[in-house]
Amino acid sequence: MRIFLEQFLNGLTIGSFYALVALGYSMVYGVMKLINFAHGDLFALGSYLGYTVLVIGAGWITQVLGVWGGVAVALTAAMLGIGIAGLVVERIAYRPVYKAGRLPLVVSALGMSIFISNGIMAIWGPRFQAYPPDAIPSAILSFGDIKITVIKLVTLIVSLGLMALIYWMVEKTLFGAAVRATALDRDTATLMGIDFRKIIFFVFFVGPALGAMAGVFAGLNYGRIIFNLGWTYGLKAFTATILGGIGNIPGAMIGGLLLGVMESLFEGFVSGAWKSVFVFLVLIAILIVRPTGLIGEKVAEKV
Amino acid sequence: MKKTIVWLLISVLSVALLLTGCAQPSTPTPTATTSASPTPTPAETIKIGLQAPLTGNFAAEGQWAKQCVEVAADLINQKGGILGKKVEIVIADDGSNPKDSALAAQKLISQGLKEVIASYGSSVTAPAADLYDANKVVSVGYGCTAVRLTMEKQRPYFFRTAGRDDTQSEFFAKFAVEVLKAKRIAIMHDNQDYGKGVAEDAKKYLQPYIDKGECEIVYYDAITPGESDYSAVVSQIKEINPDVWFFTAYYPEAALLLKQARQAGVTCTFVGNNSVPTPEFEKIAGVDVIKGSIHLNEPMPQFLTTPEAKEFMEAYKAKYNELPGSIWAVYAADALNALAAAIEKAGSTDPDAVANAMRTMTDAKGITGPLMFTERGDRKNIPYYAYIYNEEGKLELYWPKD
């Protein structure tokens, strides 16, 4: 039981990374019907931004504000920076080709993805970069035999909290209703007086900002980042999006968490070598039974 | 609703097509251009190729290899070169992966090179070695230790200055049982050529001890390389609690695994294989994590004692202000030394004569000891050591102490 609990907790942490990144895919898809392949790389860029802030500021930020202050500054800077980067990506890579149809958009998104990951490589180099150890909170909590780092716990709580906030915003507020209306039918929504630009601003700022947060947390948790980080996480997060039902915000969260827990439990109890095989088998099985993903039905009905 | 799914499928398929499309052109095709043009231009220099992972996962190793080979070339040139001609190094990047490796090999072959140094990583080296062999180019590997490279089939033009995986695995079995007195052993690999090879051989060489009831293997599985979170595996190791945990893959995963294991309260002895203890490993994991961990290796750059090593290390330090980051880079320099000695002995750069000289030379001295090769292209007499990180996070010789 203890080992099961421990593995479940491991899975939740990995899953919360997937879920945070998946949210960005799903929000953009819901509104634009576009798979934003650059999203995974924005996540990696966020991780590098946080790294840069911590490396440059390790001397004084950490001294003045303490380790957690440093973490907060890095998180804020990365989220703001990547939020803006997300808007820029939308402006230069998507808006000009939006009317050309789906395929040019997908190609444009792929191009953006390659551009960003190679840009990271050109700026920070192809080698692994290590988050400065002094800037990472190193405390470890013990619950009986289960040991968990404080930063892991914070990652879990903050991401689950933020997911709840986004869920509340999209499902329960007037602005959220506008986002959902735009997702259903952009033209009619615009006729009803919904400002499409505001919605675009929302999905392309908040999505990447959440990705950036996940990126900084990944750096803080694992201490090691590399330029193609976005590819590994992007693929998993995209899988999570499909699993949960693309375009559906709670779906992305559930898909991410489920994927993480499945991976962790399978690796822990059966075999690490066969983990990916098993996880994708489950994905295929779920898609055969529910082609729109676990909880994709709701959105799909209205489309 | 249907429309959405159709569009989704189309976009996913198109991505898949794009990705596989990218992979297609790199399938090795026999080169027709290489042997066709006998260029009679009087060579002022002897050109030797270096294929190295300058980008990708092993970029650090590639850079070190390049620096080492260049320093070794400078030393050769200072002493009058090979056959009275200066050595010139032609570099190709193999991006740390098998498909770019074939491209890099093509590039060097098409430039008319007859001797190359190639490469780091067994699965990266294999396709290149095949191409070099088919085009009669002598290639010398420096960071590839899979047994099958020389034992699966005979490549007449392939050699390596590094040892083989089973040398290391044999050493591990003896070391773990006789020195560390381990009863319960965990073996973890990464399902790739190199790591899996070491793990399988370790199992093989442990078998006699298992038969005698002196130890047992309590864990044998793989991790997925490239991931960041290994907590699931770590929890498993914690539950099993072996005496010795042998990890047989590369440093990026080793650093994360060990860090997460120590954070989770795993206290068993960690034994890394020969590609774990690098400066990058120390940087990512940190002193607190690595201290007490033991790593198996061929002699490490800082512990080399031959006069050639002293000369080389001084020259390297003068140029880069540090020692080479890993032994593999030094093996790359020795690959050049071996080729230089063989060309000198053969009296020409003719690949057949050079390959023959490589097999028969007995007096070539390298940085890492005598350079002699077996009929199949393996190096003779490679010593092995276990090193330990001390409290300050510095490596010390652990066993055998002379």
XYZ file of C-alpha atoms in Angstrom:
705
model
C 0.000 0.000 0.000
C 2.790 2.411 0.924
C 4.630 1.688 -2.292
C 1.407 2.116 -4.258
C 0.797 5.475 -2.593
C 4.357 6.543 -3.320
C 4.091 5.554 -6.981
C 0.713 7.267 -7.228
C 2.224 10.461 -5.867
C 5.133 10.180 -8.321
C 2.626 9.783 -11.124
C 0.615 12.800 -10.016
C 3.730 14.991 -10.105
C 4.753 13.862 -13.590
C 1.124 14.133 -14.620
C 0.805 17.696 -13.389
C 3.639 18.667 -15.743
C 1.876 16.976 -18.630
C -1.419 18.583 -17.629
C 0.007 22.117 -17.423
C 1.526 21.801 -20.885
C -1.559 20.026 -22.232
C -3.739 22.937 -21.110
C -1.918 25.191 -23.549
C -2.499 22.795 -26.459
C -6.131 22.382 -25.583
C -6.952 26.064 -25.071
C -5.504 27.031 -28.427
C -7.158 24.112 -30.173
C -10.514 24.890 -28.597
C -10.557 28.435 -29.906
C -8.514 28.281 -33.125
C -8.827 24.586 -34.105
C -5.048 24.708 -34.392
C -2.536 22.300 -32.906
C 0.079 24.694 -31.626
C 3.210 22.601 -32.075
C 5.330 25.501 -30.876
C 3.782 25.137 -27.438
C 6.209 22.466 -26.224
C 9.112 24.667 -27.234
C 7.642 27.686 -25.479
C 7.624 25.455 -22.410
C 11.349 24.767 -22.907
C 12.017 28.458 -23.528
C 10.252 29.206 -20.233
C 12.533 26.773 -18.485
C 15.588 28.536 -19.937
C 14.245 31.974 -19.027
C 13.799 30.868 -15.429
C 17.295 29.393 -15.537
C 18.766 32.665 -16.799
C 17.000 34.703 -14.134
C 18.276 32.363 -11.419
C 21.825 32.295 -12.793
C 22.086 36.051 -13.226
C 20.219 36.841 -10.064
C 21.466 33.997 -7.870
C 23.799 36.442 -6.153
C 21.359 39.113 -5.158
C 17.782 37.908 -5.680
C 18.357 34.848 -3.556
C 20.221 36.879 -0.958
C 17.587 39.586 -0.653
C 14.442 37.510 -1.048
C 15.610 34.078 0.043
C 15.461 30.897 -2.002
C 11.680 30.950 -2.356
C 11.754 34.626 -3.318
C 14.195 33.711 -6.070
C 11.886 30.949 -7.236
C 8.936 33.348 -7.274
C 10.877 35.932 -9.276
C 12.019 33.302 -11.783
C 8.486 31.981 -12.142
C 6.985 35.428 -12.649
C 9.624 36.494 -15.145
C 9.323 33.274 -17.132
C 5.518 33.373 -17.168
C 5.383 37.016 -18.260
C 8.120 36.559 -20.835
C 6.641 33.422 -22.344
C 3.111 34.837 -22.242
C 4.368 37.687 -24.406
C 6.323 35.258 -26.589
C 3.075 33.330 -27.088
C 1.354 36.491 -28.307
C 4.251 37.219 -30.648
C 4.109 33.697 -32.057
C 0.393 34.114 -32.712
C 0.949 37.476 -34.376
C 3.788 36.498 -36.702
C 3.207 32.797 -37.361
C -0.543 32.193 -37.148
C -2.542 35.340 -37.840
C -1.125 35.898 -41.348
C -2.021 32.352 -42.449
C -5.188 31.911 -40.416
C -7.436 32.338 -43.443
C -5.379 29.962 -45.600
C -6.844 26.887 -43.908
C -5.694 24.185 -41.536
C -2.671 22.665 -43.224
C -0.682 25.899 -43.744
C -1.342 26.656 -40.079
C 0.007 23.281 -38.987
C 3.123 23.751 -41.121
C 3.574 27.236 -39.731
C 3.274 25.830 -36.199
C 5.888 23.157 -36.929
C 8.198 25.784 -38.369
C 7.797 27.901 -35.257
C 8.583 24.858 -33.105
C 11.825 24.185 -34.980
C 12.692 27.886 -34.926
C 12.304 28.144 -31.156
C 14.165 24.947 -30.236
C 17.066 25.828 -32.535
C 17.022 29.361 -31.198
C 17.421 27.984 -27.682
C 20.302 25.838 -28.896
C 21.966 28.830 -30.544
C 21.652 31.021 -27.454
C 22.268 28.598 -24.584
C 24.188 25.901 -26.452
C 23.498 22.231 -27.163
C 24.742 20.938 -23.816
C 22.750 20.242 -20.681
C 22.377 23.234 -18.419
C 22.059 22.760 -14.692
C 19.827 24.973 -12.546
C 22.094 26.598 -9.909
C 21.881 24.306 -6.839
C 21.932 27.272 -4.400
C 18.762 28.625 -5.968
C 16.797 25.398 -5.611
C 14.966 24.831 -2.336
C 16.511 21.625 -1.032
C 14.292 20.743 1.937
C 12.894 17.219 2.077
C 9.765 16.195 4.005
C 9.307 12.726 5.474
C 5.967 11.059 5.983
C 6.985 7.815 7.610
C 8.918 6.016 4.928
C 7.804 8.280 2.107
C 10.214 11.109 1.416
C 9.221 13.958 -0.829
C 11.086 17.141 -1.701
C 9.308 20.353 -0.737
C 9.674 21.668 -4.266
C 7.844 18.600 -5.570
C 5.003 19.200 -3.161
C 4.854 22.881 -4.101
C 4.837 21.942 -7.796
C 1.920 19.620 -7.206
C -0.107 22.066 -5.132
C 0.531 25.108 -7.315
C -0.258 23.284 -10.548
C -3.410 21.658 -9.219
C -4.463 25.044 -7.776
C -3.857 26.841 -11.052
C -5.704 24.161 -12.986
C -8.671 24.600 -10.668
C -8.497 28.370 -11.182
C -8.451 28.030 -14.966
C -11.300 25.544 -14.795
C -13.347 27.946 -12.670
C -12.547 30.829 -14.978
C -13.548 29.028 -18.148
C -16.581 27.185 -16.814
C -18.079 29.609 -14.290
C -17.356 33.201 -15.280
C -18.850 35.426 -17.961
C -15.479 35.739 -19.667
C -15.186 31.971 -19.649
C -18.578 31.734 -21.301
C -17.264 34.063 -24.013
C -14.241 31.793 -24.519
C -16.472 28.747 -24.775
C -18.851 30.545 -27.139
C -15.940 31.476 -29.402
C -14.792 27.870 -29.353
C -18.222 26.758 -30.534
C -18.748 29.259 -33.310
C -16.426 32.136 -33.783
C -18.549 34.130 -36.250
C -21.747 33.986 -34.255
C -19.874 34.791 -31.065
C -18.357 37.865 -32.707
C -21.829 38.949 -33.873
C -23.009 38.679 -30.275
C -20.454 41.304 -29.345
C -17.635 39.089 -28.085
C -14.255 40.647 -28.796
C -12.316 37.877 -30.594
C -9.012 39.651 -30.014
C -9.509 39.439 -26.266
C -10.114 35.724 -26.494
C -6.990 35.267 -28.637
C -5.049 37.320 -26.128
C -6.321 35.086 -23.350
C -5.462 31.723 -24.905
C -2.113 32.770 -26.334
C -1.014 34.510 -23.160
C -2.308 32.202 -20.465
C -1.529 28.917 -22.258
C 2.179 29.610 -22.831
C 2.479 31.242 -19.394
C 1.256 28.006 -17.791
C 3.721 26.116 -19.987
C 6.517 28.413 -18.806
C 5.555 27.726 -15.215
C 5.774 23.999 -15.854
C 9.161 24.620 -17.503
C 10.604 26.438 -14.501
C 9.208 23.805 -12.152
C 10.766 21.073 -14.306
C 14.126 22.822 -13.963
C 13.697 23.230 -10.204
C 12.601 19.623 -9.703
C 15.084 17.875 -11.941
C 17.871 20.448 -12.107
C 18.753 19.643 -15.701
C 17.466 21.205 -18.900
C 18.329 20.786 -22.564
C 17.206 22.582 -25.706
C 14.987 19.750 -26.980
C 13.106 19.469 -23.689
C 10.021 20.791 -25.455
C 9.935 17.814 -27.772
C 9.813 15.144 -25.050
C 7.267 16.972 -22.925
C 5.344 18.345 -25.892
C 4.728 14.872 -27.266
C 3.519 13.530 -23.927
C 1.356 16.574 -23.287
C -0.128 16.330 -26.757
C -0.932 12.686 -26.053
C -2.567 13.752 -22.801
C -4.625 16.311 -24.706
C -5.927 13.683 -27.109
C -6.523 11.250 -24.248
C -8.668 13.727 -22.370
C -10.423 15.115 -25.431
C -8.824 17.941 -27.365
C -10.297 21.393 -27.007
C -11.673 20.484 -23.624
C -9.978 22.108 -20.637
C -10.889 19.650 -17.858
C -10.067 16.932 -20.386
C -6.482 18.174 -20.729
C -6.029 18.161 -16.958
C -7.484 14.700 -16.488
C -5.602 13.366 -19.517
C -2.299 14.702 -18.176
C -2.750 13.391 -14.662
C -3.989 10.016 -15.922
C -1.048 9.644 -18.298
C 1.428 10.422 -15.517
C -0.180 8.007 -13.072
C -0.413 5.220 -15.671
C 3.260 5.631 -16.578
C 4.355 5.647 -12.994
C 2.292 2.667 -11.878
C 3.258 0.573 -14.879
C 6.926 1.420 -14.522
C 6.810 0.779 -10.802
C 4.938 -2.507 -10.838
C 5.587 -4.100 -14.221
C 8.506 -2.906 -16.324
C 10.176 0.358 -17.212
C 11.274 -0.967 -20.576
C 7.659 -1.579 -21.658
C 6.189 1.576 -20.181
C 5.641 3.541 -23.373
C 4.275 0.499 -25.194
C 1.683 -0.012 -22.490
C 0.715 3.645 -22.192
C 0.139 4.048 -25.903
C -1.791 0.774 -26.069
C -4.155 2.197 -23.472
C -4.378 5.406 -25.484
C -5.340 3.488 -28.619
C -7.880 1.416 -26.689
C -9.484 4.525 -25.239
C -9.641 6.195 -28.639
C -11.309 3.124 -30.149
C -14.019 3.188 -27.497
C -14.245 6.970 -27.231
C -12.847 8.581 -30.392
C -13.270 12.077 -28.974
C -11.211 11.318 -25.884
C -12.286 10.604 -22.333
C -14.474 13.646 -21.852
C -14.412 15.165 -25.297
C -18.077 14.477 -25.959
C -19.418 17.704 -24.509
C -17.555 19.990 -26.871
C -17.892 17.702 -29.839
C -21.697 17.649 -29.546
C -21.934 21.369 -29.913
C -19.548 21.505 -32.900
C -18.082 16.619 -35.025
C -16.934 14.224 -37.718
C -15.298 17.061 -39.548
C -13.226 17.946 -36.534
C -11.951 14.439 -36.206
C -11.158 14.204 -39.889
C -9.187 17.427 -39.687
C -7.433 16.276 -36.596
C -6.450 13.025 -38.273
C -5.239 14.845 -41.345
C -3.086 17.193 -39.361
C -1.629 14.431 -37.210
C -0.950 12.304 -40.293
C 0.674 15.179 -42.071
C 2.986 15.690 -39.135
C 3.802 12.010 -39.115
C 4.513 12.189 -42.833
C 6.721 15.211 -42.381
C 8.683 13.482 -39.647
C 9.185 10.223 -41.526
C 9.894 12.238 -44.629
C 12.755 13.862 -42.819
C 14.164 10.503 -41.862
C 14.052 8.992 -45.332
C 16.926 10.558 -47.260
C 19.467 9.548 -44.685
C 19.263 5.804 -45.314
C 22.767 4.871 -46.310
C 23.169 4.369 -50.026
C 26.371 2.946 -51.390
C 28.527 5.815 -52.574
C 29.315 5.716 -56.237
C 31.281 8.934 -56.314
C 34.114 8.063 -53.988
C 36.391 5.557 -55.633
C 35.772 6.799 -59.153
C 38.162 9.732 -59.264
C 41.813 8.999 -58.563
C 43.043 12.486 -57.709
C 46.725 12.760 -58.566
C 47.188 16.143 -56.808
C 50.451 16.044 -54.816
C 49.271 16.001 -51.200
C 51.127 18.523 -49.074
C 49.397 17.162 -46.010
C 48.046 13.860 -44.833
C 44.353 14.291 -44.223
C 42.737 12.275 -41.479
C 39.019 12.480 -40.797
C 37.396 12.911 -37.411
C 33.762 12.015 -37.032
C 32.470 13.293 -33.692
C 29.143 14.201 -32.024
C 29.616 17.962 -31.993
C 25.870 18.462 -31.455
C 23.103 16.393 -29.878
C 23.130 14.382 -26.669
C 26.863 13.700 -26.644
C 27.904 17.192 -27.765
C 30.252 17.600 -24.818
C 32.090 14.391 -25.691
C 32.317 15.479 -29.306
C 33.872 18.805 -28.404
C 36.433 17.145 -26.137
C 37.295 14.599 -28.823
C 37.840 17.410 -31.317
C 40.095 19.297 -28.914
C 42.092 16.180 -28.023
C 42.608 15.148 -31.624
C 43.712 18.655 -32.533
C 46.222 18.735 -29.686
C 47.513 15.280 -30.699
C 47.826 16.485 -34.316
C 49.796 19.538 -33.161
C 52.176 17.291 -31.242
C 52.681 15.029 -34.258
C 53.292 18.039 -36.488
C 55.811 19.527 -34.052
C 57.780 16.288 -34.345
C 57.832 16.430 -38.125
C 54.455 14.983 -39.040
C 53.766 11.603 -40.621
C 56.114 10.466 -43.445
C 57.466 13.996 -43.411
C 54.072 15.534 -44.138
C 51.878 17.575 -41.831
C 48.660 16.045 -40.506
C 45.437 17.838 -41.263
C 42.218 16.940 -39.444
C 38.945 17.052 -41.392
C 35.940 17.143 -39.075
C 32.377 15.912 -39.630
C 29.552 16.183 -37.076
C 27.413 13.072 -36.552
C 24.870 14.756 -34.272
C 25.007 11.881 -31.733
C 22.576 9.791 -33.758
C 22.863 6.893 -36.227
C 21.218 8.589 -39.208
C 23.403 11.686 -39.152
C 26.327 9.370 -38.527
C 25.817 7.777 -41.949
C 25.667 11.255 -43.494
C 28.859 12.336 -41.746
C 30.597 9.180 -42.964
C 29.434 9.850 -46.535
C 30.800 13.354 -46.259
C 34.252 12.203 -45.180
C 34.339 9.374 -47.725
C 33.375 11.696 -50.560
C 36.295 13.952 -49.662
C 38.615 11.089 -50.539
C 39.887 10.409 -47.012
C 41.502 7.026 -46.455
C 41.794 7.082 -42.652
C 39.220 8.380 -40.198
C 38.622 8.453 -36.449
C 34.971 7.484 -35.789
C 33.069 7.673 -33.468
C 31.417 8.038 -30.022
C 28.480 5.783 -29.069
C 28.163 2.226 -30.355
C 24.854 2.652 -32.177
C 26.206 5.827 -33.773
C 29.448 4.190 -34.812
C 27.947 1.013 -36.316
C 26.355 2.501 -39.478
C 29.414 4.665 -40.120
C 31.793 1.736 -39.672
C 29.803 -0.213 -42.271
C 30.087 2.628 -44.767
C 33.797 3.140 -44.172
C 34.346 -0.571 -44.553
C 32.392 -0.792 -47.807
C 34.447 2.085 -49.203
C 37.786 0.735 -47.954
C 38.437 3.489 -45.467
C 40.271 2.610 -42.246
C 38.172 3.802 -39.291
C 39.200 3.813 -35.641
C 36.482 4.091 -32.991
C 37.194 5.842 -29.680
C 33.957 5.836 -27.680
C 32.247 2.661 -28.843
C 32.472 -0.415 -26.685
C 29.647 -2.749 -27.817
C 31.009 -6.250 -28.213
C 29.161 -6.821 -31.477
C 31.074 -4.059 -33.286
C 34.014 -6.409 -33.649
C 32.596 -9.818 -32.765
C 29.369 -9.987 -34.764
C 31.115 -9.731 -38.091
C 34.622 -8.985 -39.241
C 35.071 -5.490 -40.574
C 38.550 -5.569 -42.123
C 39.016 -1.800 -41.865
C 37.528 -1.160 -38.413
C 39.548 -0.774 -35.202
C 38.964 0.787 -31.799
C 41.193 2.245 -29.136
C 38.536 1.783 -26.441
C 37.966 -1.526 -24.678
C 34.872 -3.689 -24.960
C 31.749 -3.738 -22.806
C 32.466 -7.216 -21.555
C 35.852 -6.121 -20.191
C 33.932 -3.762 -17.972
C 31.180 -6.243 -17.112
C 33.706 -8.896 -16.149
C 35.436 -6.350 -13.934
C 32.094 -5.395 -12.358
C 31.187 -8.966 -11.418
C 34.530 -9.519 -9.715
C 34.509 -6.109 -8.069
C 30.918 -6.241 -6.777
C 31.138 -9.717 -5.274
C 34.764 -9.900 -4.142
C 35.478 -6.316 -3.139
C 32.111 -4.787 -2.235
C 30.853 -8.167 -0.912
C 27.441 -7.472 -2.461
C 24.802 -10.150 -1.954
C 21.836 -8.467 -3.637
C 22.600 -6.703 -6.907
C 20.376 -4.444 -9.006
C 21.244 -3.875 -12.667
C 19.626 -1.040 -14.629
C 20.152 -0.152 -18.289
C 18.508 2.153 -20.844
C 17.489 -0.335 -23.542
C 20.026 1.114 -25.972
C 22.909 -0.689 -27.604
C 25.580 0.294 -25.186
C 23.804 0.152 -21.851
C 21.958 -3.044 -22.602
C 25.171 -4.703 -23.746
C 26.980 -3.905 -20.502
C 23.973 -5.029 -18.450
C 23.610 -8.352 -20.253
C 27.300 -9.111 -19.929
C 27.279 -8.165 -16.258
C 24.518 -10.720 -15.782
C 26.567 -13.284 -17.690
C 29.708 -12.750 -15.645
C 27.742 -12.751 -12.364
C 26.288 -16.169 -13.187
C 29.216 -18.207 -11.778
C 28.878 -16.331 -8.480
C 25.108 -16.824 -8.479
C 25.590 -20.541 -9.098
C 27.852 -20.689 -6.064
C 25.138 -18.875 -4.053
C 27.362 -15.873 -3.358
C 24.953 -13.277 -4.729
C 21.640 -12.795 -6.537
C 20.247 -10.308 -9.045
C 17.243 -8.682 -7.376
C 16.414 -6.140 -10.080
C 17.001 -6.144 -13.824
C 15.135 -3.616 -15.970
C 15.489 -0.572 -18.210
C 14.623 3.105 -17.905
C 13.560 5.345 -20.780
C 16.410 7.712 -21.654
C 15.647 11.389 -22.186
C 13.034 11.692 -19.475
C 13.319 13.905 -16.429
C 11.314 12.125 -13.772
C 12.548 8.708 -12.687
C 10.716 8.652 -9.371
C 8.795 5.489 -10.268
C 12.016 3.511 -10.749
C 13.555 5.141 -7.718
C 10.636 4.074 -5.515
C 11.108 0.547 -6.798
C 14.824 0.528 -5.970
C 14.004 1.906 -2.543
C 11.556 -0.932 -1.940
C 13.996 -3.599 -3.137
C 16.920 -2.000 -1.302
C 19.822 -3.829 -3.014
C 23.419 -3.817 -1.745
C 24.749 -2.549 -5.048
C 22.902 -0.672 -7.787
C 24.752 -0.944 -11.087
C 23.705 1.629 -13.679
C 24.924 0.953 -17.200
C 23.966 3.925 -19.366
C 24.916 7.560 -19.838
C 25.541 10.455 -17.435
C 22.425 12.598 -18.098
C 20.144 9.852 -16.785
C 22.614 8.726 -14.137
C 22.730 12.220 -12.647
C 18.950 12.514 -12.419
C 18.442 8.972 -11.134
C 21.012 9.275 -8.402
C 19.769 12.718 -7.369
C 16.160 11.595 -7.171
C 17.194 8.388 -5.399
C 19.141 10.190 -2.692
C 16.249 12.632 -2.227
C 13.874 9.711 -1.814
C 16.138 8.161 0.801
C 17.803 5.381 -1.215
C 21.093 4.631 0.514
C 22.563 1.660 -1.392
C 25.969 1.793 -3.116
C 25.633 3.252 -6.595
C 28.037 1.882 -9.187
C 28.155 3.752 -12.473
C 29.714 2.487 -15.663
C 32.445 4.153 -17.645
C 30.372 6.912 -19.253
C 28.908 8.251 -16.024
C 31.721 10.081 -14.198
C 32.040 13.288 -16.270
C 32.117 16.963 -15.234
C 28.532 17.257 -16.509
C 27.467 14.446 -14.188
C 29.033 16.270 -11.253
C 27.409 19.550 -12.240
C 23.883 18.190 -12.660
C 23.861 15.927 -9.609
C 25.930 18.057 -7.219
C 28.542 17.092 -4.626
C 26.102 15.922 -1.946
C 24.565 13.450 -4.331
C 27.653 11.994 -5.968
C 29.862 11.504 -2.914
C 30.375 7.841 -2.130
C 29.264 6.697 -5.555
C 31.666 4.352 -7.337
C 32.375 4.364 -11.056
C 34.078 1.807 -13.231
C 36.392 3.158 -15.827
C 39.345 2.696 -17.995
C 42.233 4.805 -16.692
C 40.973 8.386 -16.344
C 42.837 11.303 -17.953
C 44.080 12.713 -14.633
C 45.399 9.330 -13.501
C 47.392 8.454 -16.635
C 51.105 7.967 -16.015
C 52.871 7.222 -19.333
C 55.458 9.786 -20.603
C 53.235 10.259 -23.675
C 50.326 11.105 -21.372
C 52.393 13.654 -19.502
C 53.431 15.387 -22.714
C 49.874 15.325 -24.085
C 48.229 16.576 -20.908
C 50.704 19.457 -20.656
C 50.015 20.497 -24.247
C 46.259 20.177 -23.700
C 46.357 22.164 -20.485
C 48.423 24.900 -22.124
C 45.787 25.270 -24.824
C 42.514 24.786 -22.910
C 43.521 25.380 -19.302
C 41.941 22.122 -18.130
C 42.294 18.380 -18.603
C 40.225 16.488 -21.196
C 36.728 15.891 -19.864
C 36.688 12.133 -20.443
C 38.846 9.173 -21.374
C 36.933 8.752 -24.632
C 38.342 11.998 -25.952
C 41.825 10.786 -25.046
C 41.094 7.555 -26.912
C 40.266 9.729 -29.920
C 43.720 11.277 -29.650
C 45.158 7.762 -29.402
C 43.186 6.755 -32.478
C 45.129 9.445 -34.304
C 48.395 8.231 -32.746
C 47.621 4.666 -33.823
C 46.821 5.764 -37.372
C 49.966 7.888 -37.481
C 52.113 4.958 -36.344
C 50.423 2.602 -38.799
C 50.838 4.985 -41.755
C 54.475 5.468 -40.802
C 54.955 1.690 -40.664
C 53.071 1.075 -43.914
C 54.932 3.871 -45.672
C 51.744 5.145 -47.316
C 48.111 5.958 -46.616
C 46.909 2.978 -48.660
C 44.047 1.570 -46.563
C 45.032 -2.082 -47.013
C 48.619 -1.435 -45.986
C 47.517 0.726 -43.050
C 44.982 -1.853 -41.819
C 47.671 -4.512 -42.024
C 50.122 -2.318 -40.131
C 47.500 -1.669 -37.409
C 47.190 -5.423 -36.835
C 50.894 -6.128 -36.789
C 52.472 -3.132 -35.041
C 53.975 -3.877 -31.631
C 55.922 -0.793 -30.636
C 53.412 2.051 -31.093
C 53.110 4.074 -27.912
C 49.888 5.892 -27.070
C 48.754 8.230 -24.338
C 46.795 5.384 -22.758
C 49.506 2.757 -23.189
C 50.776 0.506 -26.003
C 48.658 0.600 -29.164
C 48.233 -2.960 -30.370
C 45.230 -4.500 -32.050
C 43.800 -7.977 -32.492
C 42.865 -9.545 -35.809
C 39.269 -8.370 -35.283
C 40.280 -4.802 -34.530
C 40.031 -4.779 -30.727
C 42.717 -3.183 -28.626
C 44.949 -5.491 -26.619
C 45.520 -5.123 -22.844
C 43.177 -2.465 -21.544
C 43.386 -2.035 -17.759
C 40.276 -1.324 -15.667
C 39.707 0.605 -12.434
C 37.029 1.552 -9.914
C 36.990 5.167 -8.771
C 35.030 6.771 -5.927
C 33.842 10.344 -5.350
C 35.187 11.581 -2.014
C 33.514 14.014 0.401
C 34.591 17.009 -1.706
C 33.109 15.469 -4.830
C 36.522 14.646 -6.321
C 37.352 11.295 -7.853
C 39.844 9.013 -6.143
C 41.218 5.648 -7.158
C 39.313 2.960 -5.222
C 40.387 -0.424 -6.584
C 42.754 -1.970 -7.551
C 45.390 0.195 -5.923
C 48.802 -0.726 -7.284
